[in-house]
Short mmCIF file of C-alpha atoms in Angstrom, two decimals:
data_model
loop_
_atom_site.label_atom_id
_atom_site.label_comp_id
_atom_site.label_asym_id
_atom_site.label_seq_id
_atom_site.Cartn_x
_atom_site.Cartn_y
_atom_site.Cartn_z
CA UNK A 1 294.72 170.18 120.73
CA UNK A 2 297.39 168.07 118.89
CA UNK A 3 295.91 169.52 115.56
CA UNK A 4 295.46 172.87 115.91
CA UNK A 5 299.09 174.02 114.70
CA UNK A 6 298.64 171.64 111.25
CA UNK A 7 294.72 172.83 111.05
CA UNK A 8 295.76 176.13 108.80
CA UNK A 9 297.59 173.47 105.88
CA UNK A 10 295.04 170.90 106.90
CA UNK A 11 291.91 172.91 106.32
CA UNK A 12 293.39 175.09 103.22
CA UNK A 13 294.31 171.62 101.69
CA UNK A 14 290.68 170.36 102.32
CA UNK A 15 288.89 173.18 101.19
CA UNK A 16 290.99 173.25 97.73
CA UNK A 17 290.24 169.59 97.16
CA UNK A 18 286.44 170.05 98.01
CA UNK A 19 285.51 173.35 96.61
CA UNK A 20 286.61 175.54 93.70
CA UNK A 21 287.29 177.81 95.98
CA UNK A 22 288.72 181.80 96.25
CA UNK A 23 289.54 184.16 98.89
CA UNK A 24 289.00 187.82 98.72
CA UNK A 25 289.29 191.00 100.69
CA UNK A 26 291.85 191.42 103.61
CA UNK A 27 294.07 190.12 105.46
CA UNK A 28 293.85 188.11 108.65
CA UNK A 29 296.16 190.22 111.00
CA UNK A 30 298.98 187.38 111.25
CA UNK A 31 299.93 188.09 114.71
CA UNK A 32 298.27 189.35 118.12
CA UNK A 33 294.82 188.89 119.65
CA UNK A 34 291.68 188.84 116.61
CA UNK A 35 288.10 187.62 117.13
CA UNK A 36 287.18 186.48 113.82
CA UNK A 37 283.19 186.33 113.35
CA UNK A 38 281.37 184.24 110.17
CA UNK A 39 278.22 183.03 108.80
CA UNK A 40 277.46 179.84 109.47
CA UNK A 41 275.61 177.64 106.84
CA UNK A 42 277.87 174.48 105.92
CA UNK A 43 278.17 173.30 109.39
CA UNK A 44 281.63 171.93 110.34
CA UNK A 45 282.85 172.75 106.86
CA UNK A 46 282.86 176.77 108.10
CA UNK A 47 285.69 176.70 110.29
CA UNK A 48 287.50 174.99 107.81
CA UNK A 49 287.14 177.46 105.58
CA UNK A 50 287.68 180.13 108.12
CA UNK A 51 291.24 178.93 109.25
CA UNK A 52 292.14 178.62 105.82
CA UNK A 53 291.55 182.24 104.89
CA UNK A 54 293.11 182.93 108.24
CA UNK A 55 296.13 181.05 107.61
CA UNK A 56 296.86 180.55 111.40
CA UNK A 57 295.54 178.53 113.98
CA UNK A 58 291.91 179.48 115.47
CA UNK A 59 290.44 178.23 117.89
CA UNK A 60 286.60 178.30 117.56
CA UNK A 61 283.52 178.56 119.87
CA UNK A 62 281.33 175.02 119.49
CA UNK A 63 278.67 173.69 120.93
CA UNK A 64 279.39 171.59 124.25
CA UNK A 65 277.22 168.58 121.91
CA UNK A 66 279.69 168.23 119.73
CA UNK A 67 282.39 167.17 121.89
CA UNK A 68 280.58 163.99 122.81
CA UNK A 69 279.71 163.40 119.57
CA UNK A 70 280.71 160.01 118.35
CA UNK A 71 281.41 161.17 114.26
CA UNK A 72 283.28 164.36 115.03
CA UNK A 73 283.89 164.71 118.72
CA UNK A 74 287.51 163.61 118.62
CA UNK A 75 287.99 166.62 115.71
CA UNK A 76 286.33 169.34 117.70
CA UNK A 77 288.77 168.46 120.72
CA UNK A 78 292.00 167.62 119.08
CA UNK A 79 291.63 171.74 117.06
CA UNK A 80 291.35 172.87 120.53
CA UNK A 81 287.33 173.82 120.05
CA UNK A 82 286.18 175.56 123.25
CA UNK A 83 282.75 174.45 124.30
CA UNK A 84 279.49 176.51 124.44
CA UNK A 85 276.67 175.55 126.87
CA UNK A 86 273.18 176.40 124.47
CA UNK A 87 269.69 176.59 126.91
CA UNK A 88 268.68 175.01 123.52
CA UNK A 89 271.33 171.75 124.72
CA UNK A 90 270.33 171.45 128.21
CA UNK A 91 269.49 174.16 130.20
CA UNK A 92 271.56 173.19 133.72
CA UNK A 93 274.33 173.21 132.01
CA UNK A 94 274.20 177.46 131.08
CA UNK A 95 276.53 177.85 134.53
CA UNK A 96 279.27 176.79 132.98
CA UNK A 97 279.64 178.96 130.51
CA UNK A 98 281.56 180.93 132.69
CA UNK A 99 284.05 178.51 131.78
CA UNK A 100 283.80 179.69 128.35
CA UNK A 101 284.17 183.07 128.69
CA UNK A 102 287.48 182.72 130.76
CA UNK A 103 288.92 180.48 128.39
CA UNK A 104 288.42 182.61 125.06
CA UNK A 105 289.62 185.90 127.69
CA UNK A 106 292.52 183.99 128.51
CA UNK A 107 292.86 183.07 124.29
CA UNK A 108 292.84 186.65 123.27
CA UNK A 109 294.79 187.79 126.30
CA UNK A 110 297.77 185.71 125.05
CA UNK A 111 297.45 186.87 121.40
CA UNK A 112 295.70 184.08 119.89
CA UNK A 113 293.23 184.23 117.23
CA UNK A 114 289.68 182.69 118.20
CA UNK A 115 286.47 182.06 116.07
CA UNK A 116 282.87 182.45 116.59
CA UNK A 117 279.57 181.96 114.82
CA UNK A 118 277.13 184.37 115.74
CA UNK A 119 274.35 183.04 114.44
CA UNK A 120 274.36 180.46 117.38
CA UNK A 121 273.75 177.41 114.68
CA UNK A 122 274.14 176.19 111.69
CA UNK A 123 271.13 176.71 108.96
CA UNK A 124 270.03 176.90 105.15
CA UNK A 125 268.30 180.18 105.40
CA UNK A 126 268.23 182.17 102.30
CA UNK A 127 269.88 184.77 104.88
CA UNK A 128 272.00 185.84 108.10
CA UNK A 129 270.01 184.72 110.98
CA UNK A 130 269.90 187.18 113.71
CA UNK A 131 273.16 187.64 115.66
CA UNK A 132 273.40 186.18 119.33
CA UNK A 133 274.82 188.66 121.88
CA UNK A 134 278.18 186.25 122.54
CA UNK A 135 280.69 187.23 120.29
CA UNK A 136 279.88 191.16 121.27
CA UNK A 137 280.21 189.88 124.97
CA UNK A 138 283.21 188.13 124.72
CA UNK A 139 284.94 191.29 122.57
CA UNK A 140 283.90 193.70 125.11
CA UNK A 141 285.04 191.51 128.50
CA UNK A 142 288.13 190.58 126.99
CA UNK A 143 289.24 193.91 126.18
CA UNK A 144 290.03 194.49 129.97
CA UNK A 145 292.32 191.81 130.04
CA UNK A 146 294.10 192.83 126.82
CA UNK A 147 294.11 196.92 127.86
CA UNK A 148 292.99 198.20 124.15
CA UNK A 149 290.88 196.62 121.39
CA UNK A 150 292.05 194.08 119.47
CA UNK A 151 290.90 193.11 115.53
CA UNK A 152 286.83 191.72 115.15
CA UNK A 153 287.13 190.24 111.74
CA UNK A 154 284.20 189.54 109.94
CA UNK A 155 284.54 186.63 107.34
CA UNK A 156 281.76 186.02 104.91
CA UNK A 157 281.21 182.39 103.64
CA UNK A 158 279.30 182.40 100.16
CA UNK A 159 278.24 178.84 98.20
CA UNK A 160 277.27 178.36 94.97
CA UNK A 161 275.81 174.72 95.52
CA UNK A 162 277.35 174.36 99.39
CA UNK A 163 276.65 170.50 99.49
CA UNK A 164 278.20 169.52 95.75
CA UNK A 165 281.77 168.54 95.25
CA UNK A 166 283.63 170.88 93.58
CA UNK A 167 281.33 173.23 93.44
CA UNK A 168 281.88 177.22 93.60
CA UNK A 169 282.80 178.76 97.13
CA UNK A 170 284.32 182.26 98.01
CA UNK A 171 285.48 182.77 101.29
CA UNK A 172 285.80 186.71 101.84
CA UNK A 173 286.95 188.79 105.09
CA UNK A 174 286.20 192.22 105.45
CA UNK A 175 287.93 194.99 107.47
CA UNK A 176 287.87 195.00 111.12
CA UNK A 177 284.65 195.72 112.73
CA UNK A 178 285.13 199.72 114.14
CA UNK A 179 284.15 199.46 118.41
CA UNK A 180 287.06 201.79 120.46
CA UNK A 181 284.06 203.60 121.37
CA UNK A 182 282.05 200.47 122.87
CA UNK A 183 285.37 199.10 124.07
CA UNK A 184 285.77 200.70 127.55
CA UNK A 185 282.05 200.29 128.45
CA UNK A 186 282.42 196.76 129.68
CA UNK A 187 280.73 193.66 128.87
CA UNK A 188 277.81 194.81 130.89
CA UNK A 189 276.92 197.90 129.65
CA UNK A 190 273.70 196.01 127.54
CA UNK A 191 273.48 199.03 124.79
CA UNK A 192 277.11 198.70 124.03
CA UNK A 193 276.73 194.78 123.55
CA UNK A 194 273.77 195.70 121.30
CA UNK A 195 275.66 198.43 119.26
CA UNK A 196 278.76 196.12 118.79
CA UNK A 197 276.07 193.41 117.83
CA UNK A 198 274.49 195.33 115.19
CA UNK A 199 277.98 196.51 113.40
CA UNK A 200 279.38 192.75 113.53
CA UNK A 201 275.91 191.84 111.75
CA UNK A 202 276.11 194.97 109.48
CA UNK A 203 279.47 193.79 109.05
CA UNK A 204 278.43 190.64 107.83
CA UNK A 205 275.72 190.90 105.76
CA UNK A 206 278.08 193.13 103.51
CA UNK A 207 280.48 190.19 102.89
CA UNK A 208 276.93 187.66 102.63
CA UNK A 209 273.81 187.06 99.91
CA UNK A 210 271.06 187.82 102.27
CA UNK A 211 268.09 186.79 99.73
CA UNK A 212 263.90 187.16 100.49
CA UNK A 213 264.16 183.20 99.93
CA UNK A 214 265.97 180.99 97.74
CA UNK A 215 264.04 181.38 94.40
CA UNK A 216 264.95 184.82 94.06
CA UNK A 217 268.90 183.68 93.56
CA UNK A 218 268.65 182.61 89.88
CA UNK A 219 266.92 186.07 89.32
CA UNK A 220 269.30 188.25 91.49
CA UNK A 221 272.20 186.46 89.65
CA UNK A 222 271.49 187.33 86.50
CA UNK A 223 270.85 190.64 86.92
CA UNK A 224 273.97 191.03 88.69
CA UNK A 225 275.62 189.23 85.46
CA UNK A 226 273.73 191.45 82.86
CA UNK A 227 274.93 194.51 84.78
CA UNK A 228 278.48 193.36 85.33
CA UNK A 229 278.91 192.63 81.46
CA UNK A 230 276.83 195.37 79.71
CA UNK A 231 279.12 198.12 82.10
CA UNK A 232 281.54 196.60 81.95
CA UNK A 233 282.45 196.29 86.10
CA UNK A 234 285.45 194.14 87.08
CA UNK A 235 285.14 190.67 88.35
CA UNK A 236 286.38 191.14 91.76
CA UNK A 237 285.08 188.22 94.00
CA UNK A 238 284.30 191.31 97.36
CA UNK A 239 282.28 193.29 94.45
CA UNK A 240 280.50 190.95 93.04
CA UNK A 241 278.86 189.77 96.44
CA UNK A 242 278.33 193.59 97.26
CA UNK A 243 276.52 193.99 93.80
CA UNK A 244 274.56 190.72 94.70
CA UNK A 245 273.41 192.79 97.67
CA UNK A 246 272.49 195.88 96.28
CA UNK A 247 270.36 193.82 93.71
CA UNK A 248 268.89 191.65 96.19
CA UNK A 249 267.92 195.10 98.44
CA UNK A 250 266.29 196.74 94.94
CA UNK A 251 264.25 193.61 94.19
CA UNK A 252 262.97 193.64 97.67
CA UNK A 253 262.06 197.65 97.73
CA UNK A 254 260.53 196.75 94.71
CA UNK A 255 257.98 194.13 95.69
CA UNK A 256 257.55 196.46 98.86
CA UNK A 257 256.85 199.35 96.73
CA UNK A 258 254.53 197.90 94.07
CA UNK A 259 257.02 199.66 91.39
CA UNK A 260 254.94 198.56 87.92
CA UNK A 261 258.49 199.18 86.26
CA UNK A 262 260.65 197.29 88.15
CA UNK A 263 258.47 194.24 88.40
CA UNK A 264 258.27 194.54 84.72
CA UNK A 265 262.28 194.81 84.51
CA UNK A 266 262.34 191.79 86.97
CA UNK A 267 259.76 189.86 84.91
CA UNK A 268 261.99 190.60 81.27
CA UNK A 269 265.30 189.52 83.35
CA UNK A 270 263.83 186.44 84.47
CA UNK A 271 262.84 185.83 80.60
CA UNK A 272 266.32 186.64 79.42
CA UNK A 273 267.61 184.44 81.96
CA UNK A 274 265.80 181.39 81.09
CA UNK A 275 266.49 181.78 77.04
CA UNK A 276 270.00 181.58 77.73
CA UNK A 277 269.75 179.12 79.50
CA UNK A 278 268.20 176.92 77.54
CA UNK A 279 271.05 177.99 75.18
CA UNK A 280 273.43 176.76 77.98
CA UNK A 281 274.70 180.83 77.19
CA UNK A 282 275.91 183.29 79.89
CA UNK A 283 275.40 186.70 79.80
CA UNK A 284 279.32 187.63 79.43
CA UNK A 285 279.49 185.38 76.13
CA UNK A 286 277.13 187.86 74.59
CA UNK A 287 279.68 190.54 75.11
CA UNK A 288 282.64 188.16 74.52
CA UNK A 289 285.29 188.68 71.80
CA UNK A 290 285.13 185.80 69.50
CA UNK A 291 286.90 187.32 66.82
CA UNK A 292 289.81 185.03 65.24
CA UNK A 293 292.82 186.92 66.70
CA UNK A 294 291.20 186.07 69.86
CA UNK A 295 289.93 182.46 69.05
CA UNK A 296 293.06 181.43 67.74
CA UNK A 297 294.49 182.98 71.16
CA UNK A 298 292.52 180.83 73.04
CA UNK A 299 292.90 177.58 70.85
CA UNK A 300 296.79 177.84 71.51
CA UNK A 301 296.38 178.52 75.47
CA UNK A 302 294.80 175.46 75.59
CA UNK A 303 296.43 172.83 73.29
CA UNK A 304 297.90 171.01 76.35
CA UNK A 305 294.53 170.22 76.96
CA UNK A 306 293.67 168.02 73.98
CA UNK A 307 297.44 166.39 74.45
CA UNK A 308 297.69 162.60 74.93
CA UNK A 309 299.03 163.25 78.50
CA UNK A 310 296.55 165.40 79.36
CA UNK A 311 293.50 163.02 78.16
CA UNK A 312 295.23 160.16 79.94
CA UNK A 313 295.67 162.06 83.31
CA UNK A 314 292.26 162.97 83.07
CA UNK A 315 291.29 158.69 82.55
CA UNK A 316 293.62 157.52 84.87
CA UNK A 317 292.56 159.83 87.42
CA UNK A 318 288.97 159.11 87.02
CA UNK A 319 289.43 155.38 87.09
CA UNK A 320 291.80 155.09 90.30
CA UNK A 321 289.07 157.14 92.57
CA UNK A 322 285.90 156.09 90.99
CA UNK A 323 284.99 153.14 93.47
CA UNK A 324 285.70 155.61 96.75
CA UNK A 325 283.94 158.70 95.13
CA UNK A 326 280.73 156.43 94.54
CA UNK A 327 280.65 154.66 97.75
CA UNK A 328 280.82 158.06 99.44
CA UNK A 329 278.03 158.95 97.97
CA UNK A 330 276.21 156.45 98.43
CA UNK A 331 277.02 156.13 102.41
CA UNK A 332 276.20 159.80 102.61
CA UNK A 333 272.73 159.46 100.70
CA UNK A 334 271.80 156.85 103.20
CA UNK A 335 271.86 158.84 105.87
CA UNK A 336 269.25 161.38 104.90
CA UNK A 337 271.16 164.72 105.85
CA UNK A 338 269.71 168.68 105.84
CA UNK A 339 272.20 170.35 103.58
CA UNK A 340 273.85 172.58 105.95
CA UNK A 341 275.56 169.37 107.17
CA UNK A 342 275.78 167.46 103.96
CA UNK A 343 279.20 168.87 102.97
CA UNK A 344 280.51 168.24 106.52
CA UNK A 345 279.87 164.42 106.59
CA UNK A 346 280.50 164.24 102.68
CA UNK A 347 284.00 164.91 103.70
CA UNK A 348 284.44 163.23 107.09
CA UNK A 349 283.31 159.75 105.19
CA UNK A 350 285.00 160.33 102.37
CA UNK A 351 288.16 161.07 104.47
CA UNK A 352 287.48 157.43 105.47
CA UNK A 353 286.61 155.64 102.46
CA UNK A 354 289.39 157.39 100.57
CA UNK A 355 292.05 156.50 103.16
CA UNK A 356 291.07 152.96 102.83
CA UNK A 357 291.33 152.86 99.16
CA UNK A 358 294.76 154.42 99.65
CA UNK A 359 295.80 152.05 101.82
CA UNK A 360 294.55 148.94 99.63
CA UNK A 361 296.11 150.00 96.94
CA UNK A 362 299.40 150.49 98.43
CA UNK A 363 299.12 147.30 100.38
CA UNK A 364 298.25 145.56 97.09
CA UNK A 365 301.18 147.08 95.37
CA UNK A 366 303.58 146.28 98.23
CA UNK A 367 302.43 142.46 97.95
CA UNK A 368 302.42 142.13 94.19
CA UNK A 369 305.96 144.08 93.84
CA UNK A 370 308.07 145.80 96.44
CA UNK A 371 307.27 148.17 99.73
CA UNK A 372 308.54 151.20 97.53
CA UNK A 373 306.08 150.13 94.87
CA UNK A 374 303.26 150.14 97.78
CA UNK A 375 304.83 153.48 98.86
CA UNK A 376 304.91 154.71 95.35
CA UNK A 377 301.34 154.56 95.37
CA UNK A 378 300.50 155.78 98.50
CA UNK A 379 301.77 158.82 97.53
CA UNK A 380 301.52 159.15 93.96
CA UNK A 381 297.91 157.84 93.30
CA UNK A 382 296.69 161.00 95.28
CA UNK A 383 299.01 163.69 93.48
CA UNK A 384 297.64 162.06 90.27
CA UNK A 385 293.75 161.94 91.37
CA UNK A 386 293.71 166.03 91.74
CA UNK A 387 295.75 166.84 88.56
CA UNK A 388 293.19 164.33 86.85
CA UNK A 389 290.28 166.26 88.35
CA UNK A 390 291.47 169.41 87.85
CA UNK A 391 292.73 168.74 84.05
CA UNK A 392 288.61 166.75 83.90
CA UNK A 393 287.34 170.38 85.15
CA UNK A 394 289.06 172.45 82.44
CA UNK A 395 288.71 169.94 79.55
CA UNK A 396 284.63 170.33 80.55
CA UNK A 397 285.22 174.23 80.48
CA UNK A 398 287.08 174.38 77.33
CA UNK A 399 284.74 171.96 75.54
CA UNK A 400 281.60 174.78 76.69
CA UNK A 401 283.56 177.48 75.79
CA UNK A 402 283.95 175.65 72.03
CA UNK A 403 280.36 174.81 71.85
CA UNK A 404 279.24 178.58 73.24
CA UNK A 405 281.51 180.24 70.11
CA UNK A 406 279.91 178.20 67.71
CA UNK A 407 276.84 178.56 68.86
CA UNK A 408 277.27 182.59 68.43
CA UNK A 409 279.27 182.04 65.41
CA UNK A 410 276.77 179.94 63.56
CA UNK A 411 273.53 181.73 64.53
CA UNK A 412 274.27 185.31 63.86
CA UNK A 413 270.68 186.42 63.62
CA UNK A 414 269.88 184.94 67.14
CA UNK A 415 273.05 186.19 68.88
CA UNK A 416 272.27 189.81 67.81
CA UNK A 417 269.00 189.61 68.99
CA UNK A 418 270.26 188.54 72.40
CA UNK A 419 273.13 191.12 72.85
CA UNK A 420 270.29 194.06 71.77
CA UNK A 421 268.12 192.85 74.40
CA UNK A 422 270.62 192.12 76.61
CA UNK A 423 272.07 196.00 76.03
CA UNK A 424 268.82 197.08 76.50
CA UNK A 425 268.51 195.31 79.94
CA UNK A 426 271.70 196.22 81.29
CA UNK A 427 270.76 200.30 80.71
CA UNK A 428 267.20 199.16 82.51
CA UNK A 429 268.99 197.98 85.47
CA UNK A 430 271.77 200.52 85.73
CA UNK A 431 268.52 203.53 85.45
CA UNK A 432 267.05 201.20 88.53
CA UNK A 433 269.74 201.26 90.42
CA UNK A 434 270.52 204.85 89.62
CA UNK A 435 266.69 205.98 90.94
CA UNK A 436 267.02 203.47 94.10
CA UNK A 437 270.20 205.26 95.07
CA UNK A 438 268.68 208.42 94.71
CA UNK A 439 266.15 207.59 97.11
CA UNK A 440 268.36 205.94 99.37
CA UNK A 441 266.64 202.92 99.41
CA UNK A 442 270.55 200.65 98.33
#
């Protein structure tokens, strides 16, 4: 378990360099005894980004598979991973998960924080797949041990692209799961198992995009995006996912219904959608300010960007790391992965192959000038990779947000047409949501 205290920095550094990523909602309680509960659909790459929100060691729930495995067995043991035996595994092995269930008692009992994935595996399902019975289990029995209830955390893990680099991720944790009530029934009372079971997956599928399948996100999204811009609602990361819900819940009541208007509503946002996308347009830059007071604004916010320094950060940075970042990718495209585990061995290769670029260049600059040369780099060539990548990321953003304005600027007749249809939408959807509400049906 040598890693486990460093794991927190570790993971939050990892997840930063891997993902855009933000963190929303509350708090991991900092202290004391917490069973933190998650989706699971990146694989490995979860508890990362579970610790990281937590910002305190965790130690997580894994299958007993893992620790034997050659790629990632010494990481599951040296964060202090407690094994699961899975019927799914090998079924004479179920005994011992007595084992288990001391081990995370004896966890909690001593105030530790320990994470589980109720799901029982990791998948690409457009939704939560239905909770085991083991994180419910493990709450209830250890609650004896501990006297009172202690903190179940839920944590929802949401992906924009989960297996592309530097890609959007949003890591959110909602408030603790209510059970005093199921607490003194003991772990086996089955009903209370099941009712604590069904409020950690309630739980979870508020802080999760629980689509009818995948196709339906592009949809979903933009109707989300025509709301939040035409009323105007704040983007706060914990909102936006519930209003991705409630969307995805109305588009499924209204296939289930048969509702002629809302399939028609659905079939006009799907045709917005696509227009502005083949304008490369969002629907927030329709309601954008692009006046000159606010252009000008802009322009001088990012100057630094279009600065000599900048531009050759941006180079330099892209040149030092471009034989690692396409070897990785090549090694990981050879090995012909699902993409809930894509992103794990993405990282654990690239770990590898990045390591050993570090260390030939510093070698290299040792032998062709001094050890603090070779040092120099060692150290340095990193710091300057992410400020390249980062300054690369916001020079692309910038550049979009120049060709959007005079796109809008330039084609008056067009971008009026778009923000009256676009207007028109957003009351559409806000009268749909307005009647499914009603009904009860969100």
């Amino acid at each position: 378990m040598w890693l486990l205290p460093l794991f927190p920095w570790i993971a939050r550094g990892a997840a930063y360099t891997y993902y855009r990523i933000r963190y929303g909602g509350e708090p991991v309680p900092r202290a004391g005894p917490v069973l933190l509960v998650a989706n699971h659909p990146n694989s490995l790459l979860d508890p990362m980004l579970v610790v990281a929100a937590a910002r305190r060691p965790v130690r997580f729930l894994a299958k007993a598979p893992l620790f034997v495995d050659s790629r990632v067995g010494w990481l599951v043991k040296a964060t202090g991973a407690i094994p699961v035996y899975r019927r799914a595994d090998d079924p004479t092995q179920m005994d011992r998960n007595e084992e288990m269930f001391r081990a995370v008692h004896a966890e909690l009992a001593g105030g530790a924080a320990v994470g589980i994935f109720p799901e029982g595996l990791s998948h690409s399902e457009p939704a939560l797949a239905p909770l085991r019975t083991g994180a419910a289990r493990i709450a209830i029995g250890a609650c004896a041990i501990t006297g009172r209830p202690f903190p179940i955390v839920p944590v929802g893990l949401v992906f924009r692209q989960k297996d592309i680099f530097r890609s959007a991720a949003l890591v959110l944790v909602g408030p603790p799961v209510p059970w005093d009530d199921l607490a003194p029934r003991g772990a086996g009372d089955e009903d209370a198992v099941r009712l604590l079971t069904a409020r950690v997956a309630e739980a979870l599928q508020q802080l999760t995009v629980n689509l009818e399948r995948w196709q339906d996100q592009p949809l979903v999204d933009c109707a989300m995006r025509i709301w939040e811009a035409e009323l105007g609602a704040p983007p706060d990361p914990g909102d936006r996912v519930t209003r991705l819900g409630i969307t995805t819940r109305i588009l499924a009541a209204v296939r289930q219904s048969g509702d002629p208007a809302g399939a028609v509503l659905a079939r006009d946002v799907e045709a917005h959608r696509r227009r502005l996308r083949r304008l490369s347009l969002r629907p927030a830059d329709l309601v954008a300010d692009v006046g000159l007071a606010r252009s000008a604004w802009w322009a001088v916010r990012r100057a630094p960007l279009v600065m000599p320094l900048a531009a050759a950060l941006a180079i330099v940075g892209f040149l030092l790391f471009w034989v690692p970042y396409q070897l990785t990718g090549t090694v990981v495209d050879r090995m012909r992965l699902a993409s809930d585990v894509r992103s794990t061995h993405k990282l654990l290769v690239g770990v590898a192959i990045y390591g050993a670029w570090l260390l030939a260049l510093a070698v290299a600059g040792s032998l062709a000038l001094n050890v603090w040369a070779g040092l120099g780099l060692l150290l340095g060539v990193p710091a300057v990779g992410m400020v390249g990548l980062v300054t690369r990321e916001r020079m692309r953003g910038a550049g979009g947000d120049v060709r959007r304005f005079v796109l809008l600027h330039s084609r008056r007749g067009l971008a009026d047409s778009l923000r009256a249809a676009q207007r028109a939408l957003g009351i559409r959807l806000d009268d749909l949501y307005r009647n499914f509400a009603a009904r009860g049906a969100v």
